[in-house]
CSV table of C-alpha atoms in Angstrom, one decimal:
chain,number,residue,atom,x,y,z
A,113,UNK,CA,79.5,-78.2,-108.5
A,114,UNK,CA,80.2,-74.7,-109.9
A,115,UNK,CA,82.4,-72.4,-107.9
A,116,UNK,CA,82.0,-68.7,-108.0
A,117,UNK,CA,84.9,-66.8,-106.6
A,118,UNK,CA,85.4,-63.1,-105.8
A,119,UNK,CA,88.0,-60.9,-104.2
A,120,UNK,CA,87.2,-60.4,-100.6
A,121,UNK,CA,86.6,-56.7,-101.1
A,122,UNK,CA,83.5,-57.8,-103.0
A,123,UNK,CA,82.4,-60.3,-100.4
A,124,UNK,CA,79.3,-58.3,-99.6
A,125,UNK,CA,77.9,-58.9,-103.1
A,126,UNK,CA,78.8,-62.6,-102.9
A,127,UNK,CA,77.2,-62.9,-99.5
A,128,UNK,CA,74.0,-61.3,-100.8
A,129,UNK,CA,73.9,-63.7,-103.7
A,130,UNK,CA,74.3,-66.6,-101.3
A,131,UNK,CA,71.4,-65.3,-99.2
A,132,UNK,CA,69.1,-65.0,-102.3
A,133,UNK,CA,70.0,-68.4,-103.6
A,134,UNK,CA,69.3,-70.0,-100.3
A,135,UNK,CA,66.0,-68.1,-99.9
A,136,UNK,CA,64.7,-69.4,-103.2
A,137,UNK,CA,66.3,-72.9,-103.0
A,138,UNK,CA,63.0,-74.7,-102.3
A,139,UNK,CA,60.6,-72.1,-103.8
A,140,UNK,CA,61.5,-71.7,-107.5
A,141,UNK,CA,63.2,-74.1,-109.9
A,142,UNK,CA,63.9,-71.3,-112.4
A,143,UNK,CA,66.5,-69.8,-110.1
A,144,UNK,CA,70.0,-71.4,-109.8
A,145,UNK,CA,70.3,-73.6,-106.7
A,146,UNK,CA,73.2,-73.5,-104.2
A,147,UNK,CA,75.0,-76.7,-103.3
A,148,UNK,CA,76.4,-75.4,-100.0
A,149,UNK,CA,74.8,-73.0,-97.5
A,150,UNK,CA,78.0,-71.3,-96.5
A,151,UNK,CA,80.6,-68.8,-98.0
A,152,UNK,CA,84.2,-70.0,-98.1
A,153,UNK,CA,87.2,-67.8,-97.4
A,154,UNK,CA,90.7,-68.6,-98.5
A,155,UNK,CA,94.1,-67.2,-99.4
A,156,UNK,CA,95.6,-68.2,-102.7
A,157,UNK,CA,99.3,-69.0,-103.2
A,158,UNK,CA,99.8,-65.5,-104.6
A,159,UNK,CA,98.5,-64.1,-101.3
A,160,UNK,CA,95.2,-63.0,-102.9
A,161,UNK,CA,92.3,-63.2,-100.4
A,162,UNK,CA,89.2,-64.5,-102.0
A,163,UNK,CA,85.8,-65.9,-101.1
A,164,UNK,CA,83.6,-68.4,-102.9
A,165,UNK,CA,80.2,-69.9,-103.1
A,166,UNK,CA,79.1,-73.2,-104.7
A,167,UNK,CA,76.1,-73.8,-106.9
A,168,UNK,CA,74.8,-76.3,-109.4
A,169,UNK,CA,76.7,-76.6,-112.7
A,170,UNK,CA,75.1,-75.3,-115.9
A,171,UNK,CA,76.6,-77.8,-118.2
A,172,UNK,CA,75.0,-76.2,-121.3
A,173,UNK,CA,76.2,-72.7,-120.8
A,174,UNK,CA,74.1,-69.6,-120.9
A,175,UNK,CA,71.3,-68.1,-123.0
A,176,UNK,CA,74.0,-66.0,-124.7
A,177,UNK,CA,75.7,-69.2,-125.8
A,178,UNK,CA,72.4,-70.4,-127.2
A,179,UNK,CA,71.8,-67.2,-129.2
A,180,UNK,CA,75.3,-67.3,-130.7
A,181,UNK,CA,75.1,-71.0,-131.6
A,182,UNK,CA,71.8,-70.3,-133.4
A,183,UNK,CA,73.3,-67.7,-135.6
A,184,UNK,CA,72.0,-64.9,-133.3
A,185,UNK,CA,68.4,-65.5,-134.2
A,186,UNK,CA,66.0,-68.1,-132.6
A,187,UNK,CA,62.6,-69.1,-133.9
A,188,UNK,CA,59.8,-67.1,-132.4
A,189,UNK,CA,58.2,-70.0,-130.7
A,190,UNK,CA,61.5,-71.0,-129.0
A,191,UNK,CA,61.9,-67.4,-127.9
A,192,UNK,CA,58.4,-67.5,-126.4
A,193,UNK,CA,59.3,-70.7,-124.5
A,194,UNK,CA,62.5,-69.3,-123.2
A,195,UNK,CA,60.8,-66.1,-122.1
A,196,UNK,CA,58.1,-68.1,-120.3
A,197,UNK,CA,60.8,-69.8,-118.2
A,198,UNK,CA,62.5,-66.5,-117.4
A,199,UNK,CA,59.1,-65.0,-116.4
A,200,UNK,CA,58.5,-67.9,-114.0
A,201,UNK,CA,61.7,-67.0,-112.2
A,202,UNK,CA,60.9,-63.3,-112.2
A,203,UNK,CA,57.4,-63.8,-110.9
A,204,UNK,CA,58.6,-65.3,-107.6
A,205,UNK,CA,61.6,-63.0,-107.4
A,206,UNK,CA,59.4,-59.9,-107.7
A,207,UNK,CA,56.6,-61.2,-105.5
A,208,UNK,CA,59.1,-61.6,-102.7
A,209,UNK,CA,60.3,-58.0,-103.1
A,210,UNK,CA,63.6,-58.7,-105.0
A,211,UNK,CA,64.9,-57.0,-108.2
A,212,UNK,CA,67.6,-58.8,-110.2
A,213,UNK,CA,69.1,-55.6,-111.6
A,214,UNK,CA,71.4,-57.4,-114.0
A,215,UNK,CA,69.1,-59.4,-116.3
A,216,UNK,CA,70.8,-60.2,-119.5
A,217,UNK,CA,71.5,-63.4,-121.6
A,218,UNK,CA,74.8,-64.1,-119.9
A,219,UNK,CA,73.0,-64.4,-116.6
A,220,UNK,CA,70.4,-66.9,-117.7
A,221,UNK,CA,71.8,-70.4,-117.5
A,222,UNK,CA,70.7,-73.5,-119.4
A,223,UNK,CA,70.1,-76.9,-117.8
A,224,UNK,CA,68.9,-80.2,-119.2
A,225,UNK,CA,65.3,-81.0,-118.7
A,226,UNK,CA,63.9,-84.5,-117.9
A,227,UNK,CA,60.4,-83.6,-118.9
A,228,UNK,CA,59.2,-85.0,-122.2
A,229,UNK,CA,58.4,-82.4,-124.8
A,230,UNK,CA,60.3,-79.6,-123.1
A,231,UNK,CA,63.3,-77.9,-124.7
A,232,UNK,CA,65.4,-77.2,-121.7
A,233,UNK,CA,65.3,-75.5,-118.3
A,234,UNK,CA,66.5,-71.9,-117.9
A,235,UNK,CA,67.5,-70.5,-114.5
A,236,UNK,CA,68.2,-66.9,-113.3
A,237,UNK,CA,71.8,-66.5,-112.0
A,238,UNK,CA,74.2,-63.9,-110.8
A,239,UNK,CA,72.5,-61.9,-108.0
A,240,UNK,CA,75.5,-59.9,-106.9
A,241,UNK,CA,73.8,-56.6,-107.9
A,242,UNK,CA,70.3,-57.6,-106.9
A,243,UNK,CA,68.2,-55.4,-104.7
A,244,UNK,CA,66.8,-57.2,-101.6
A,245,UNK,CA,63.5,-56.2,-99.9
A,246,UNK,CA,64.2,-53.1,-97.9
A,247,UNK,CA,67.8,-53.3,-98.9
A,248,UNK,CA,69.9,-50.4,-100.3
A,249,UNK,CA,69.9,-49.6,-104.0
A,250,UNK,CA,72.9,-50.8,-106.1
A,251,UNK,CA,75.6,-48.2,-106.3
A,252,UNK,CA,75.2,-45.6,-109.1
A,253,UNK,CA,77.0,-46.7,-112.2
A,254,UNK,CA,77.2,-50.4,-111.1
A,255,UNK,CA,74.2,-51.6,-113.1
A,256,UNK,CA,75.0,-53.3,-116.4
A,257,UNK,CA,78.6,-52.0,-116.1
A,258,UNK,CA,80.2,-52.0,-119.6
A,259,UNK,CA,76.8,-52.7,-121.4
A,260,UNK,CA,73.8,-50.5,-120.5
A,261,UNK,CA,71.7,-51.7,-123.4
A,262,UNK,CA,69.6,-53.7,-121.0
A,263,UNK,CA,69.1,-50.8,-118.5
A,264,UNK,CA,65.7,-49.2,-118.2
A,265,UNK,CA,65.6,-45.4,-118.5
A,266,UNK,CA,64.5,-44.9,-114.9
A,267,UNK,CA,67.6,-46.8,-113.7
A,268,UNK,CA,69.9,-44.0,-114.9
A,269,UNK,CA,71.0,-40.9,-112.9
A,270,UNK,CA,70.8,-39.6,-109.3
A,271,UNK,CA,67.0,-39.9,-109.1
A,272,UNK,CA,66.9,-43.4,-110.5
A,273,UNK,CA,64.1,-45.7,-109.5
A,274,UNK,CA,64.9,-49.4,-108.8
A,275,UNK,CA,61.8,-51.6,-108.9
A,276,UNK,CA,60.7,-54.9,-110.5
A,277,UNK,CA,59.8,-52.9,-113.6
A,278,UNK,CA,63.6,-52.6,-114.2
A,279,UNK,CA,63.8,-56.3,-114.9
A,280,UNK,CA,60.9,-56.3,-117.2
A,281,UNK,CA,62.5,-53.6,-119.4
A,282,UNK,CA,65.7,-55.8,-119.5
A,283,UNK,CA,63.5,-58.8,-120.5
A,284,UNK,CA,62.1,-56.9,-123.4
A,285,UNK,CA,65.6,-56.1,-124.7
A,286,UNK,CA,66.5,-59.8,-124.3
A,287,UNK,CA,63.5,-60.9,-126.3
A,288,UNK,CA,64.4,-58.7,-129.3
A,289,UNK,CA,68.0,-59.9,-129.0
A,290,UNK,CA,66.8,-63.5,-129.2
A,291,UNK,CA,64.8,-62.6,-132.3
A,292,UNK,CA,67.8,-61.2,-134.1
A,293,UNK,CA,68.2,-57.6,-132.9
A,294,UNK,CA,71.6,-56.0,-132.5
A,295,UNK,CA,71.2,-54.2,-129.1
A,296,UNK,CA,73.4,-51.4,-128.0
A,297,UNK,CA,73.0,-48.1,-126.3
A,298,UNK,CA,69.5,-46.7,-126.6
A,299,UNK,CA,68.8,-48.0,-130.1
A,300,UNK,CA,68.2,-51.5,-131.4
A,301,UNK,CA,68.5,-52.7,-134.9
A,302,UNK,CA,66.2,-55.5,-136.1
A,303,UNK,CA,66.9,-57.0,-139.5
A,304,UNK,CA,63.4,-58.4,-139.8
A,305,UNK,CA,60.0,-57.2,-138.7
A,306,UNK,CA,58.6,-58.9,-135.6
A,307,UNK,CA,55.2,-60.6,-135.7
A,308,UNK,CA,52.4,-58.5,-134.2
A,309,UNK,CA,52.3,-60.9,-131.2
A,310,UNK,CA,56.0,-60.5,-130.5
A,311,UNK,CA,55.9,-56.8,-131.0
A,312,UNK,CA,53.0,-56.4,-128.6
A,313,UNK,CA,54.9,-58.3,-125.9
A,314,UNK,CA,58.0,-56.2,-126.4
A,315,UNK,CA,56.0,-53.0,-126.3
A,316,UNK,CA,54.5,-54.0,-122.9
A,317,UNK,CA,58.0,-54.6,-121.6
A,318,UNK,CA,59.3,-51.3,-122.8
A,319,UNK,CA,56.8,-48.8,-121.6
A,320,UNK,CA,58.8,-45.8,-120.5
A,321,UNK,CA,56.7,-45.2,-117.4
A,322,UNK,CA,57.8,-48.0,-115.0
A,323,UNK,CA,54.5,-47.8,-113.1
A,324,UNK,CA,52.6,-48.5,-116.3
A,325,UNK,CA,54.9,-51.3,-117.5
A,326,UNK,CA,53.5,-54.9,-117.4
A,327,UNK,CA,54.5,-57.1,-114.5
A,328,UNK,CA,55.9,-60.6,-114.8
A,329,UNK,CA,52.6,-62.1,-113.6
A,330,UNK,CA,50.7,-60.2,-116.3
A,331,UNK,CA,53.1,-61.2,-119.0
A,332,UNK,CA,52.8,-64.9,-118.2
A,333,UNK,CA,49.4,-64.9,-119.8
A,334,UNK,CA,50.5,-63.1,-123.0
A,335,UNK,CA,50.0,-65.2,-126.2
A,336,UNK,CA,53.6,-64.7,-127.1
A,337,UNK,CA,54.8,-67.0,-124.2
A,338,UNK,CA,52.0,-69.4,-124.6
A,339,UNK,CA,53.2,-70.6,-128.1
A,340,UNK,CA,53.6,-74.3,-128.4
A,341,UNK,CA,57.0,-75.8,-129.1
A,342,UNK,CA,55.1,-78.4,-131.1
A,343,UNK,CA,54.8,-75.8,-133.9
A,344,UNK,CA,57.7,-76.6,-136.3
A,345,UNK,CA,60.3,-73.8,-136.2
A,346,UNK,CA,60.3,-71.6,-139.3
A,347,UNK,CA,64.0,-72.1,-139.6
A,348,UNK,CA,66.3,-75.0,-138.7
A,349,UNK,CA,69.0,-74.4,-136.1
A,350,UNK,CA,72.3,-76.2,-135.3
A,351,UNK,CA,71.8,-78.9,-132.7
A,352,UNK,CA,71.9,-77.1,-129.4
A,353,UNK,CA,73.8,-78.3,-126.3
A,354,UNK,CA,70.4,-79.1,-124.5
A,355,UNK,CA,70.7,-82.8,-125.0
A,356,UNK,CA,69.9,-85.8,-122.8
A,357,UNK,CA,72.0,-88.9,-123.7
A,358,UNK,CA,72.3,-87.7,-127.2
A,359,UNK,CA,68.6,-87.2,-127.7
A,360,UNK,CA,67.2,-83.7,-128.4
A,361,UNK,CA,64.7,-82.5,-125.8
A,362,UNK,CA,61.6,-80.9,-127.2
A,363,UNK,CA,61.4,-79.5,-130.8
A,364,UNK,CA,64.5,-77.3,-130.8
A,365,UNK,CA,66.6,-78.7,-133.7
């Protein structure tokens, strides 16, 4: 089990995360699953009052780890596959009225898959800043604290709009990061040109008008995420941690 601990003054965020994980526990396998239905309160020896929740262990780290291990650039068909799994999680999340509000590679966890031909399983995690249906908006300035490269334009300022479109913008930033972009602030630097298919997908994610931005359900049918992992990657990567008994799952090698 993985234990997530927070100071008690942030217990509201942890309680919200627990509620969300429990809600999707039997609905979506692309969202991290809790291993206990309750939140635990304790006082540490240094008299620090903390609270904790328990969830499944992501033994292979996060999508951020995968990007770094691959030299900060993944083959396009692998990026399409990873994006497909993220969209599967977002589809159910958004359909139920939730917004993640903190979608970035560090919050996408990697799990081993037992399905032949698949690379790995990715799951959405860290829902402490998420917006629940009919719930209050996250506090101003709390979104993507310390790194606002993933934050959509409408998420900034006193008149900010928090909707599912916010997560789609973040996904678009993650896609170009997986494809080698250096993301930061409001500008991104790509060392190589994206394929027309990848660029079309990113453009649909980063439409400035949130109401005109593509939805997770619409993007699931985009050719970019329908690419086959059977197509040999156009560059070889270091062996990733997504292994099962020493054998690589899928075609990620």
